[in-house]
Each structure stands twice: as C-alpha cells, then as structure tokens.
C-alpha cells in the first residue's frame, strides 16, 4: 500500500527516480509472494526508467535484490542468473563499490551450495584481489573466510588453514571481533581431527570474544563445534 502511494506521489511530481524505485520494490514484493508475472512487469517498468535515466546503480540494485529473493526461496539457478546480470553491470565501473565485493561473495556462496568449490574460488579470489587494491578491509576478511571454506570443501585442509589464519590476523589487526571469532571457529574445524586440544582452545578463545560482543548465534555455533570435538 505504501509503495503504491509512493508511486502515485512520484508520478504526480514527475519524479522518475521515485517512480522507478517504487516499481522496483513492488516487483520484489510480488516475487516474494510468488506472483512472478506481476513481479516481472513491475521490474521491467523499473528497468526501463533506470535505462532511460542511465541509472546503472538502480539496475544493479534491482538485479541484486531479485537474486536475493530467489536465493531465500532456494532457487539457486534463478538467483545466480540475477546476480550475474548485476555483476555484468559493474564492468562499467572503474572504482568498484563495496556492494560489488558482497555480490562476488554471494555468487561464491551459491556455487558452494551447488557443490562447485572450484568455480566459487574464482569469484572469491577476484573479490580478495580487488578488495586489497581498494583497501576494503571489512570486505576482505569476509571473503578470506569464504575462500577458506571453499578450499576446505575441496579437501585442501592445509591451504584452508593458511587462509583462515590470514583472516584471523587481518580481523585482529583491524579490530573486527566478529570476523576474528568466525576465523577461530573455522581454524578449529580444520584442527578438529589432527589436534583436538588446540581445536578446543581456539573455540574457547572464540567464545570469549563472542560473549563480549553479545552474538548468541555465533555462541550457539561454537557450542555445536565444541560438542563435535567432544563427540570425536
């Protein structure tokens, strides 16, 4: 109702960007309700307006949001299709924004779900290399963790451990406690079979960090990991 009101006001004031944004959001709501026909109609309207105003950021946001909708619904192929369209739009950008790196990580994670860690690694490594150049430390640490998971899935435990340790050092250096804890959890998962005592020590260290920053979901994840070590 509010998006329709926004559309009406934007039309009245001849605000092209506002009209496009309203169509965009209406299309995403339709997609969530599985009303694909209406969703496509609204999104196409938004796309036309974005194209007419040469608003490439609006186009990218539409594709990325639509990809997220289908990812949440478990339609990996459809989500990938929209993410790839968003990624193609970024080719025109000389300076890549942070959203570009988030998109690369999202694509990498979807390929992991498809059981294709090698393809996932190509996207994650692209993100890591470019984020280092751009100096985006927050994004880089998150991408490093995702890269480590991909190597672990590939069976390359030593490589995964090296990447996780790099992520931990980067997170510690740039004061990112949540990413620090995630890196420790991942390190512990690699060490679980070869050195269970060290694995538990890392998990306990992660628990101290997580309790300070009050992250119950991560705390639950650590308890599960500890249970796995004790079960072993």
Coordinates of N, CA and C in Angstrom, one line a residue:
X1 N 0.8 -1.2 0.0 CA 0.0 0.0 0.0 C 0.9 1.3 0.0
X2 N 1.9 1.3 0.9 CA 2.8 2.4 0.9 C 3.6 2.6 -0.4
X3 N 4.0 1.5 -0.9 CA 4.8 1.6 -2.2 C 3.9 2.2 -3.3
X4 N 2.6 1.7 -3.3 CA 1.7 2.3 -4.3 C 1.4 3.8 -4.1
X5 N 1.4 4.2 -2.8 CA 1.2 5.6 -2.5 C 2.4 6.4 -3.0
X6 N 3.6 5.8 -2.8 CA 4.8 6.4 -3.2 C 4.9 6.6 -4.7
X7 N 4.4 5.5 -5.4 CA 4.3 5.5 -6.9 C 3.4 6.7 -7.3
X8 N 2.2 6.8 -6.7 CA 1.3 7.8 -7.1 C 1.9 9.2 -6.9
X9 N 2.5 9.4 -5.7 CA 3.1 10.8 -5.4 C 4.2 11.1 -6.5
X10 N 5.1 10.0 -6.7 CA 6.2 10.2 -7.6 C 5.7 10.6 -9.1
X11 N 4.6 9.9 -9.5 CA 4.0 10.2 -10.8 C 3.5 11.7 -10.8
X12 N 2.9 12.1 -9.7 CA 2.3 13.4 -9.6 C 3.4 14.5 -9.7
X13 N 4.5 14.2 -9.1 CA 5.6 15.2 -9.0 C 6.6 15.0 -10.2
X14 N 6.3 14.0 -11.0 CA 7.2 13.6 -12.2 C 8.6 13.3 -11.8
X15 N 8.7 12.6 -10.7 CA 10.0 12.2 -10.1 C 10.3 10.8 -10.7
X16 N 11.1 10.7 -11.8 CA 11.4 9.5 -12.5 C 12.1 8.5 -11.6
X17 N 13.1 9.0 -10.8 CA 13.8 8.1 -9.9 C 12.9 7.5 -8.8
X18 N 12.0 8.3 -8.3 CA 11.0 7.8 -7.3 C 10.0 6.8 -7.9
X19 N 9.6 7.0 -9.2 CA 8.7 6.0 -9.9 C 9.4 4.7 -10.0
X20 N 10.7 4.8 -10.5 CA 11.5 3.5 -10.7 C 11.7 2.8 -9.4
X21 N 12.0 3.5 -8.4 CA 12.2 2.9 -7.1 C 10.9 2.2 -6.6
X22 N 9.8 2.8 -6.7 CA 8.5 2.2 -6.3 C 8.2 1.0 -7.1
X23 N 8.4 1.0 -8.4 CA 8.2 -0.2 -9.3 C 9.1 -1.3 -8.8
X24 N 10.4 -0.9 -8.6 CA 11.4 -1.9 -8.1 C 10.9 -2.6 -6.9
X25 N 10.5 -1.9 -5.9 CA 10.1 -2.5 -4.6 C 8.8 -3.3 -4.7
X26 N 7.9 -2.8 -5.6 CA 6.6 -3.6 -5.8 C 7.0 -4.9 -6.5
X27 N 7.9 -4.8 -7.4 CA 8.3 -6.1 -8.1 C 8.9 -7.1 -7.2
X28 N 9.7 -6.6 -6.2 CA 10.4 -7.5 -5.3 C 9.3 -8.1 -4.3
X29 N 8.3 -7.3 -3.9 CA 7.2 -7.9 -3.1 C 6.4 -8.9 -3.8
X30 N 6.2 -8.7 -5.1 CA 5.5 -9.7 -5.9 C 6.3 -11.0 -6.0
X31 N 7.6 -10.8 -6.2 CA 8.5 -12.0 -6.3 C 8.4 -12.8 -5.0
X32 N 8.4 -12.1 -3.9 CA 8.3 -12.8 -2.6 C 6.9 -13.5 -2.4
X33 N 5.9 -13.0 -3.0 CA 4.6 -13.6 -3.0 C 4.4 -14.7 -4.1
X34 N 5.5 -14.9 -4.8 CA 5.4 -15.9 -6.0 C 4.5 -15.4 -7.1
X35 N 4.2 -14.1 -7.1 CA 3.5 -13.5 -8.2 C 4.5 -13.1 -9.3
X36 N 5.0 -14.1 -10.0 CA 6.2 -13.8 -10.9 C 5.8 -12.9 -12.1
X37 N 4.6 -13.1 -12.6 CA 4.1 -12.3 -13.8 C 4.1 -10.8 -13.4
X38 N 3.4 -10.5 -12.3 CA 3.3 -9.1 -11.9 C 4.7 -8.6 -11.5
X39 N 5.5 -9.4 -10.9 CA 6.9 -9.1 -10.5 C 7.7 -8.6 -11.7
X40 N 7.7 -9.5 -12.7 CA 8.4 -9.1 -14.0 C 7.9 -7.8 -14.6
X41 N 6.6 -7.7 -14.6 CA 6.0 -6.5 -15.2 C 6.5 -5.2 -14.4
X42 N 6.5 -5.2 -13.1 CA 6.9 -4.1 -12.3 C 8.4 -3.8 -12.5
X43 N 9.2 -4.9 -12.4 CA 10.7 -4.8 -12.5 C 11.1 -4.3 -13.9
X44 N 10.4 -4.7 -14.9 CA 10.7 -4.3 -16.3 C 10.4 -2.8 -16.4
X45 N 9.3 -2.3 -15.8 CA 9.0 -0.9 -15.8 C 10.1 -0.1 -15.1
X46 N 10.6 -0.7 -13.9 CA 11.7 0.0 -13.2 C 12.9 0.0 -14.1
X47 N 13.2 -1.1 -14.8 CA 14.4 -1.2 -15.6 C 14.4 -0.2 -16.8
X48 N 13.2 0.0 -17.4 CA 13.1 0.9 -18.5 C 13.4 2.3 -18.0
X49 N 12.9 2.7 -16.8 CA 13.1 4.0 -16.2 C 14.6 4.2 -15.9
X50 N 15.2 3.1 -15.3 CA 16.6 3.2 -15.0 C 17.5 3.4 -16.2
X51 N 17.1 2.6 -17.3 CA 17.8 2.7 -18.5 C 17.7 4.1 -19.1
X52 N 16.5 4.6 -19.1 CA 16.2 5.9 -19.7 C 17.0 7.0 -19.0
X53 N 17.1 6.9 -17.7 CA 17.8 7.9 -16.9 C 19.3 7.5 -16.7
X54 N 19.7 6.4 -17.4 CA 21.1 5.9 -17.3 C 21.6 5.7 -15.9
X55 N 20.6 5.2 -15.1 CA 20.9 4.9 -13.7 C 21.4 3.5 -13.5
X56 N 22.7 3.2 -13.7 CA 23.2 1.8 -13.6 C 23.2 1.3 -12.2
X57 N 23.3 2.2 -11.2 CA 23.2 1.7 -9.8 C 21.8 1.2 -9.5
X58 N 20.8 1.8 -10.0 CA 19.4 1.3 -9.8 C 19.2 0.0 -10.5
X59 N 19.8 -0.2 -11.7 CA 19.7 -1.5 -12.4 C 20.3 -2.6 -11.6
X60 N 21.6 -2.3 -11.1 CA 22.3 -3.3 -10.3 C 21.6 -3.7 -9.0
X61 N 21.0 -2.7 -8.4 CA 20.3 -2.9 -7.1 C 19.1 -3.8 -7.4
X62 N 18.4 -3.6 -8.5 CA 17.2 -4.4 -8.8 C 17.6 -5.8 -9.0
X63 N 18.6 -6.0 -9.8 CA 19.1 -7.4 -10.1 C 19.6 -8.1 -8.8
X64 N 20.4 -7.4 -8.0 CA 20.9 -8.0 -6.8 C 19.8 -8.3 -5.8
X65 N 18.8 -7.5 -5.7 CA 17.8 -7.7 -4.7 C 16.9 -8.9 -5.2
X66 N 16.7 -8.9 -6.5 CA 15.9 -10.0 -7.0 C 16.6 -11.4 -6.8
X67 N 17.9 -11.3 -7.0 CA 18.8 -12.5 -6.8 C 18.6 -13.0 -5.4
X68 N 18.6 -12.0 -4.4 CA 18.5 -12.4 -3.0 C 17.1 -13.0 -2.7
X69 N 16.1 -12.5 -3.4 CA 14.7 -13.1 -3.2 C 14.7 -14.5 -3.6
X70 N 15.3 -14.8 -4.8 CA 15.3 -16.2 -5.2 C 16.2 -17.1 -4.4
X71 N 17.3 -16.5 -3.9 CA 18.2 -17.3 -3.1 C 17.5 -17.7 -1.8
X72 N 16.7 -16.8 -1.2 CA 16.0 -17.1 0.0 C 14.9 -18.2 -0.2
X73 N 14.4 -18.2 -1.5 CA 13.4 -19.2 -1.8 C 14.0 -20.5 -2.2
X74 N 15.4 -20.6 -2.3 CA 16.1 -21.8 -2.6 C 16.2 -22.1 -4.1
X75 N 15.9 -21.1 -4.9 CA 16.0 -21.3 -6.4 C 17.4 -20.7 -6.8
X76 N 18.4 -21.6 -6.6 CA 19.8 -21.2 -6.8 C 20.1 -20.7 -8.3
X77 N 19.6 -21.4 -9.3 CA 19.8 -21.1 -10.6 C 19.3 -19.7 -11.0
X78 N 18.1 -19.4 -10.5 CA 17.4 -18.1 -10.8 C 18.2 -17.0 -10.1
X79 N 18.6 -17.3 -8.8 CA 19.4 -16.3 -8.1 C 20.7 -16.0 -8.8
X80 N 21.4 -17.1 -9.2 CA 22.7 -16.9 -9.9 C 22.5 -16.0 -11.2
X81 N 21.4 -16.3 -11.9 CA 21.1 -15.6 -13.1 C 21.0 -14.1 -12.9
X82 N 20.3 -13.7 -11.8 CA 20.2 -12.2 -11.5 C 21.5 -11.7 -10.9
X83 N 22.2 -12.4 -10.1 CA 23.5 -12.0 -9.6 C 24.5 -11.7 -10.7
X84 N 24.5 -12.6 -11.7 CA 25.4 -12.5 -12.8 C 25.1 -11.2 -13.6
X85 N 23.8 -11.0 -13.8 CA 23.4 -9.8 -14.5 C 23.8 -8.5 -13.8
X86 N 23.7 -8.5 -12.5 CA 24.2 -7.4 -11.7 C 25.7 -7.2 -11.8
X87 N 26.4 -8.4 -11.8 CA 27.9 -8.4 -11.9 C 28.3 -7.8 -13.2
X88 N 27.6 -8.1 -14.3 CA 27.9 -7.6 -15.6 C 27.9 -6.1 -15.7
X89 N 26.9 -5.5 -14.9 CA 26.8 -4.1 -14.9 C 28.0 -3.4 -14.3
X90 N 28.6 -4.1 -13.4 CA 29.8 -3.5 -12.7 C 31.0 -3.4 -13.6
X91 N 31.0 -4.0 -14.8 CA 32.1 -3.9 -15.7 C 32.4 -2.5 -16.1
X92 N 31.3 -1.7 -16.1 CA 31.4 -0.3 -16.5 C 32.1 0.6 -15.4
X93 N 32.2 0.1 -14.2 CA 32.7 0.9 -13.1 C 34.2 0.8 -13.0
X94 N 34.9 2.0 -13.0 CA 36.3 2.0 -12.8 C 36.6 1.7 -11.3
X95 N 35.9 2.4 -10.4 CA 36.1 2.1 -9.0 C 34.9 1.3 -8.5
X96 N 35.2 0.1 -8.0 CA 34.2 -0.8 -7.6 C 33.7 -0.5 -6.2
X97 N 32.4 -0.4 -5.9 CA 31.9 -0.1 -4.6 C 31.9 -1.4 -3.8
X98 N 31.6 -1.2 -2.5 CA 31.6 -2.4 -1.6 C 30.6 -3.4 -2.0
X99 N 29.4 -2.9 -2.5 CA 28.4 -3.9 -2.9 C 28.9 -4.9 -4.0
X100 N 29.8 -4.5 -4.8 CA 30.4 -5.4 -5.8 C 31.1 -6.6 -5.1
X101 N 31.8 -6.3 -4.0 CA 32.5 -7.4 -3.3 C 31.5 -8.3 -2.6
X102 N 30.5 -7.7 -2.1 CA 29.4 -8.5 -1.4 C 28.8 -9.4 -2.4
X103 N 28.6 -8.9 -3.6 CA 28.0 -9.7 -4.7 C 28.8 -10.9 -5.1
X104 N 30.1 -10.6 -5.2 CA 31.1 -11.7 -5.5 C 31.0 -12.8 -4.5
X105 N 30.9 -12.4 -3.2 CA 30.8 -13.4 -2.1 C 29.5 -14.2 -2.2
X106 N 28.4 -13.5 -2.5 CA 27.1 -14.1 -2.6 C 27.2 -15.2 -3.8
X107 N 27.8 -14.8 -4.9 CA 27.9 -15.7 -6.0 C 28.8 -16.9 -5.6
X108 N 29.9 -16.7 -5.0 CA 30.8 -17.7 -4.5 C 30.0 -18.7 -3.6
X109 N 29.2 -18.1 -2.6 CA 28.5 -19.0 -1.7 C 27.4 -19.9 -2.4
X110 N 26.8 -19.3 -3.5 CA 25.8 -20.1 -4.2 C 26.5 -21.3 -5.0
X111 N 27.7 -21.0 -5.5 CA 28.4 -22.1 -6.2 C 28.9 -23.2 -5.1
X112 N 29.1 -22.7 -3.9 CA 29.4 -23.7 -2.9 C 28.2 -24.6 -2.6
X113 N 27.0 -24.0 -2.6 CA 25.8 -24.7 -2.3 C 25.6 -25.7 -3.5
X114 N 26.0 -25.3 -4.7 CA 25.9 -26.2 -5.8 C 26.9 -27.3 -5.9
X115 N 27.8 -27.3 -4.9 CA 28.9 -28.3 -4.8 C 30.0 -28.1 -5.8
X116 N 30.2 -26.8 -6.1 CA 31.3 -26.4 -7.1 C 32.3 -25.4 -6.5
X117 N 33.1 -25.9 -5.6 CA 34.0 -25.0 -4.9 C 35.1 -24.4 -5.8
X118 N 35.5 -25.1 -6.9 CA 36.5 -24.5 -7.8 C 35.9 -23.3 -8.5
X119 N 34.7 -23.3 -8.9 CA 34.1 -22.1 -9.5 C 33.9 -21.0 -8.5
X120 N 33.5 -21.4 -7.3 CA 33.3 -20.5 -6.2 C 34.6 -19.7 -5.9
X121 N 35.7 -20.5 -5.9 CA 37.0 -19.8 -5.7 C 37.4 -18.7 -6.7
X122 N 37.0 -18.9 -7.9 CA 37.4 -17.9 -8.9 C 36.7 -16.5 -8.6
X123 N 35.5 -16.6 -8.1 CA 34.8 -15.4 -7.7 C 35.3 -14.8 -6.4
X124 N 35.6 -15.7 -5.5 CA 36.1 -15.2 -4.2 C 37.5 -14.6 -4.3
X125 N 38.3 -15.2 -5.1 CA 39.7 -14.7 -5.3 C 39.7 -13.4 -6.0
X126 N 38.8 -13.2 -7.0 CA 38.6 -12.0 -7.7 C 38.3 -10.9 -6.7
X127 N 37.4 -11.2 -5.8 CA 37.0 -10.2 -4.7 C 38.1 -9.9 -3.8
X128 N 38.9 -10.9 -3.4 CA 40.0 -10.7 -2.5 C 41.1 -9.8 -3.1
X129 N 41.4 -10.1 -4.3 CA 42.5 -9.4 -5.0 C 42.1 -7.9 -5.2
X130 N 40.8 -7.7 -5.6 CA 40.4 -6.3 -5.9 C 40.1 -5.5 -4.6
X131 N 39.7 -6.2 -3.5 CA 39.4 -5.5 -2.3 C 40.7 -5.1 -1.6
X132 N 41.8 -5.9 -1.8 CA 43.1 -5.5 -1.3 C 43.6 -4.2 -2.0
X133 N 43.3 -4.1 -3.3 CA 43.7 -2.9 -4.0 C 42.9 -1.7 -3.5
X134 N 41.6 -1.9 -3.3 CA 40.7 -0.9 -2.8 C 40.9 -0.5 -1.3
X135 N 41.6 -1.4 -0.6 CA 41.8 -1.2 0.8 C 40.5 -1.4 1.7
X136 N 39.6 -2.3 1.2 CA 38.4 -2.6 1.9 C 38.6 -3.7 2.8
X137 N 39.1 -3.4 4.0 CA 39.5 -4.5 5.0 C 38.3 -5.3 5.5
X138 N 37.2 -4.7 5.7 CA 36.0 -5.4 6.2 C 35.6 -6.5 5.2
X139 N 35.5 -6.1 4.0 CA 35.1 -7.0 2.9 C 36.1 -8.1 2.7
X140 N 37.4 -7.7 2.8 CA 38.5 -8.7 2.5 C 38.5 -9.8 3.5
X141 N 38.3 -9.6 4.8 CA 38.3 -10.6 5.8 C 37.1 -11.6 5.6
X142 N 36.0 -11.1 5.3 CA 34.8 -11.9 5.0 C 35.0 -12.8 3.8
X143 N 35.7 -12.2 2.7 CA 36.0 -13.0 1.5 C 37.0 -14.1 1.8
X144 N 38.0 -13.8 2.7 CA 39.0 -14.7 3.0 C 38.4 -15.9 3.7
X145 N 37.5 -15.7 4.6 CA 36.8 -16.8 5.3 C 36.1 -17.7 4.3
X146 N 35.4 -17.0 3.4 CA 34.6 -17.8 2.4 C 35.6 -18.6 1.5
X147 N 36.8 -18.0 1.2 CA 37.8 -18.7 0.4 C 38.3 -19.9 1.1
X148 N 38.5 -19.8 2.4 CA 39.0 -20.9 3.3 C 38.0 -22.0 3.3
X149 N 36.7 -21.7 3.4 CA 35.6 -22.7 3.4 C 35.7 -23.5 2.0
X150 N 35.9 -22.8 0.9 CA 35.9 -23.4 -0.4 C 37.1 -24.4 -0.5
X151 N 38.3 -24.0 0.0 CA 39.4 -24.9 0.0 C 39.2 -26.1 0.9
X152 N 38.5 -25.9 2.0 CA 38.2 -27.0 2.9 C 37.3 -28.0 2.2
X153 N 36.3 -27.5 1.5 CA 35.4 -28.3 0.8 C 36.1 -29.1 -0.3
X154 N 37.1 -28.5 -0.9 CA 38.0 -29.1 -1.9 C 38.9 -30.2 -1.3
X155 N 39.0 -30.3 0.0 CA 39.9 -31.2 0.7 C 41.3 -30.7 0.9
X156 N 41.5 -29.4 0.6 CA 42.8 -28.8 0.8 C 42.9 -28.2 2.1
X157 N 43.0 -29.0 3.2 CA 43.0 -28.6 4.6 C 44.1 -27.6 4.9
X158 N 45.3 -27.9 4.4 CA 46.5 -27.0 4.8 C 46.3 -25.6 4.2
X159 N 45.8 -25.6 3.0 CA 45.6 -24.3 2.3 C 44.5 -23.5 3.0
X160 N 43.4 -24.3 3.4 CA 42.3 -23.7 4.1 C 42.8 -23.1 5.5
X161 N 43.6 -23.8 6.2 CA 44.1 -23.4 7.5 C 44.9 -22.1 7.3
X162 N 45.8 -22.0 6.3 CA 46.6 -20.8 6.0 C 45.7 -19.6 5.8
X163 N 44.6 -19.8 5.0 CA 43.7 -18.7 4.7 C 42.9 -18.3 5.9
X164 N 42.5 -19.2 6.7 CA 41.8 -18.9 8.0 C 42.7 -18.1 8.9
X165 N 43.9 -18.5 9.0 CA 44.9 -17.8 9.9 C 45.1 -16.4 9.4
X166 N 45.2 -16.2 8.1 CA 45.3 -14.9 7.5 C 44.1 -14.0 7.8
X167 N 42.9 -14.6 7.7 CA 41.7 -13.9 8.0 C 41.7 -13.5 9.5
X168 N 42.1 -14.4 10.4 CA 42.2 -14.1 11.8 C 43.1 -12.9 12.1
X169 N 44.3 -12.9 11.5 CA 45.3 -11.8 11.7 C 44.8 -10.5 11.2
X170 N 44.1 -10.5 10.0 CA 43.5 -9.3 9.4 C 42.4 -8.7 10.3
X171 N 41.6 -9.7 10.8 CA 40.5 -9.2 11.7 C 41.0 -8.6 13.0
X172 N 42.0 -9.3 13.5 CA 42.6 -8.8 14.8 C 43.3 -7.4 14.6
X173 N 44.0 -7.3 13.5 CA 44.7 -6.1 13.2 C 43.8 -4.9 13.0
X174 N 42.6 -5.2 12.3 CA 41.7 -4.1 12.0 C 40.5 -4.0 13.0
X175 N 40.6 -4.7 14.1 CA 39.6 -4.7 15.2 C 38.2 -5.0 14.7
X176 N 38.1 -6.3 14.2 CA 36.8 -6.8 13.7 C 36.5 -8.1 14.5
X177 N 36.1 -7.9 15.8 CA 35.9 -9.1 16.7 C 35.0 -10.2 16.1
X178 N 33.9 -9.8 15.4 CA 33.0 -10.9 14.9 C 33.8 -11.8 13.9
X179 N 34.5 -11.1 13.0 CA 35.2 -11.8 12.0 C 36.4 -12.6 12.6
X180 N 37.0 -12.1 13.7 CA 38.0 -12.8 14.4 C 37.5 -14.1 15.0
X181 N 36.3 -14.0 15.6 CA 35.7 -15.2 16.2 C 35.4 -16.3 15.1
X182 N 34.8 -15.8 13.9 CA 34.5 -16.7 12.8 C 35.7 -17.4 12.3
X183 N 36.8 -16.7 12.2 CA 38.1 -17.3 11.7 C 38.6 -18.3 12.7
X184 N 38.5 -18.1 14.0 CA 38.9 -19.1 15.0 C 38.0 -20.3 14.9
X185 N 36.7 -20.1 14.7 CA 35.8 -21.3 14.6 C 36.2 -22.1 13.4
X186 N 36.6 -21.5 12.3 CA 37.0 -22.2 11.1 C 38.3 -22.9 11.3
X187 N 39.2 -22.2 12.0 CA 40.6 -22.8 12.3 C 40.3 -24.1 13.1
X188 N 39.5 -24.0 14.1 CA 39.1 -25.1 14.9 C 38.6 -26.3 14.1
X189 N 37.8 -26.0 13.1 CA 37.1 -27.1 12.3 C 38.2 -27.8 11.5
X190 N 39.3 -27.2 11.1 CA 40.3 -27.8 10.4 C 41.2 -28.7 11.3
X191 N 41.4 -28.1 12.5 CA 42.3 -28.8 13.5 C 41.6 -29.9 14.3
X192 N 40.3 -30.0 14.1 CA 39.5 -30.9 15.0 C 40.0 -32.4 15.0
X193 N 40.4 -32.9 13.8 CA 40.8 -34.3 13.7 C 42.3 -34.5 14.0
X194 N 43.1 -33.4 13.7 CA 44.5 -33.6 13.9 C 45.0 -33.1 15.2
X195 N 44.3 -32.2 15.9 CA 44.7 -31.7 17.2 C 43.5 -31.1 17.9
X196 N 42.8 -32.1 18.6 CA 41.5 -31.7 19.2 C 41.7 -30.7 20.4
X197 N 42.9 -30.8 21.1 CA 43.1 -29.9 22.2 C 43.2 -28.5 21.7
X198 N 44.0 -28.3 20.6 CA 44.2 -27.0 20.0 C 42.8 -26.5 19.5
X199 N 42.1 -27.4 18.9 CA 40.8 -27.0 18.3 C 39.9 -26.5 19.4
X200 N 39.8 -27.1 20.6 CA 39.0 -26.7 21.7 C 39.5 -25.4 22.3
X201 N 40.8 -25.2 22.3 CA 41.4 -23.9 22.8 C 41.0 -22.8 21.9
X202 N 41.0 -23.0 20.6 CA 40.6 -21.9 19.7 C 39.1 -21.6 19.8
X203 N 38.3 -22.6 20.0 CA 36.8 -22.4 20.2 C 36.6 -21.7 21.5
X204 N 37.3 -22.0 22.6 CA 37.1 -21.3 23.9 C 37.5 -19.8 23.7
X205 N 38.6 -19.6 22.9 CA 39.0 -18.2 22.7 C 37.9 -17.4 21.9
X206 N 37.4 -18.1 20.9 CA 36.3 -17.5 20.1 C 35.1 -17.2 21.0
X207 N 34.8 -18.1 22.0 CA 33.7 -17.9 22.9 C 33.8 -16.6 23.7
X208 N 35.1 -16.4 24.2 CA 35.3 -15.2 25.0 C 35.0 -13.9 24.2
X209 N 35.4 -13.9 22.9 CA 35.2 -12.8 22.0 C 33.7 -12.6 21.8
X210 N 33.0 -13.7 21.5 CA 31.6 -13.6 21.1 C 30.8 -13.2 22.3
X211 N 31.1 -13.6 23.5 CA 30.4 -13.1 24.7 C 30.5 -11.7 25.0
X212 N 31.7 -11.1 24.6 CA 32.0 -9.7 24.8 C 31.1 -8.9 23.9
X213 N 31.0 -9.4 22.6 CA 30.2 -8.6 21.6 C 28.7 -9.0 21.5
X214 N 28.4 -10.0 22.4 CA 27.0 -10.4 22.5 C 26.4 -10.9 21.2
X215 N 26.9 -12.0 20.7 CA 26.4 -12.6 19.5 C 25.9 -14.0 19.7
X216 N 24.7 -14.2 20.2 CA 24.2 -15.5 20.6 C 24.2 -16.6 19.5
X217 N 24.0 -16.1 18.2 CA 24.0 -17.1 17.1 C 25.4 -17.7 17.0
X218 N 26.4 -16.9 17.1 CA 27.8 -17.4 17.0 C 28.1 -18.2 18.2
X219 N 27.6 -17.8 19.4 CA 27.8 -18.6 20.6 C 27.2 -20.0 20.4
X220 N 26.0 -20.1 19.9 CA 25.4 -21.4 19.6 C 26.3 -22.2 18.6
X221 N 26.8 -21.6 17.6 CA 27.7 -22.3 16.6 C 28.9 -22.8 17.3
X222 N 29.5 -22.1 18.3 CA 30.7 -22.5 19.0 C 30.3 -23.7 19.9
X223 N 29.2 -23.7 20.6 CA 28.8 -24.8 21.4 C 28.6 -26.1 20.5
X224 N 28.0 -25.9 19.3 CA 27.9 -27.1 18.4 C 29.3 -27.6 18.0
X225 N 30.2 -26.7 17.7 CA 31.5 -27.1 17.3 C 32.3 -27.9 18.4
X226 N 32.1 -27.3 19.7 CA 32.7 -28.0 20.9 C 32.1 -29.4 21.0
X227 N 30.8 -29.5 20.9 CA 30.1 -30.8 21.0 C 30.7 -31.8 20.0
X228 N 31.0 -31.3 18.8 CA 31.6 -32.2 17.8 C 33.0 -32.7 18.2
X229 N 33.8 -31.8 18.8 CA 35.1 -32.2 19.2 C 35.0 -33.3 20.3
X230 N 34.1 -33.0 21.3 CA 34.0 -33.9 22.5 C 33.4 -35.3 22.0
X231 N 32.5 -35.2 21.0 CA 31.9 -36.4 20.5 C 33.0 -37.3 19.8
X232 N 33.9 -36.6 19.1 CA 35.1 -37.3 18.5 C 36.0 -37.9 19.5

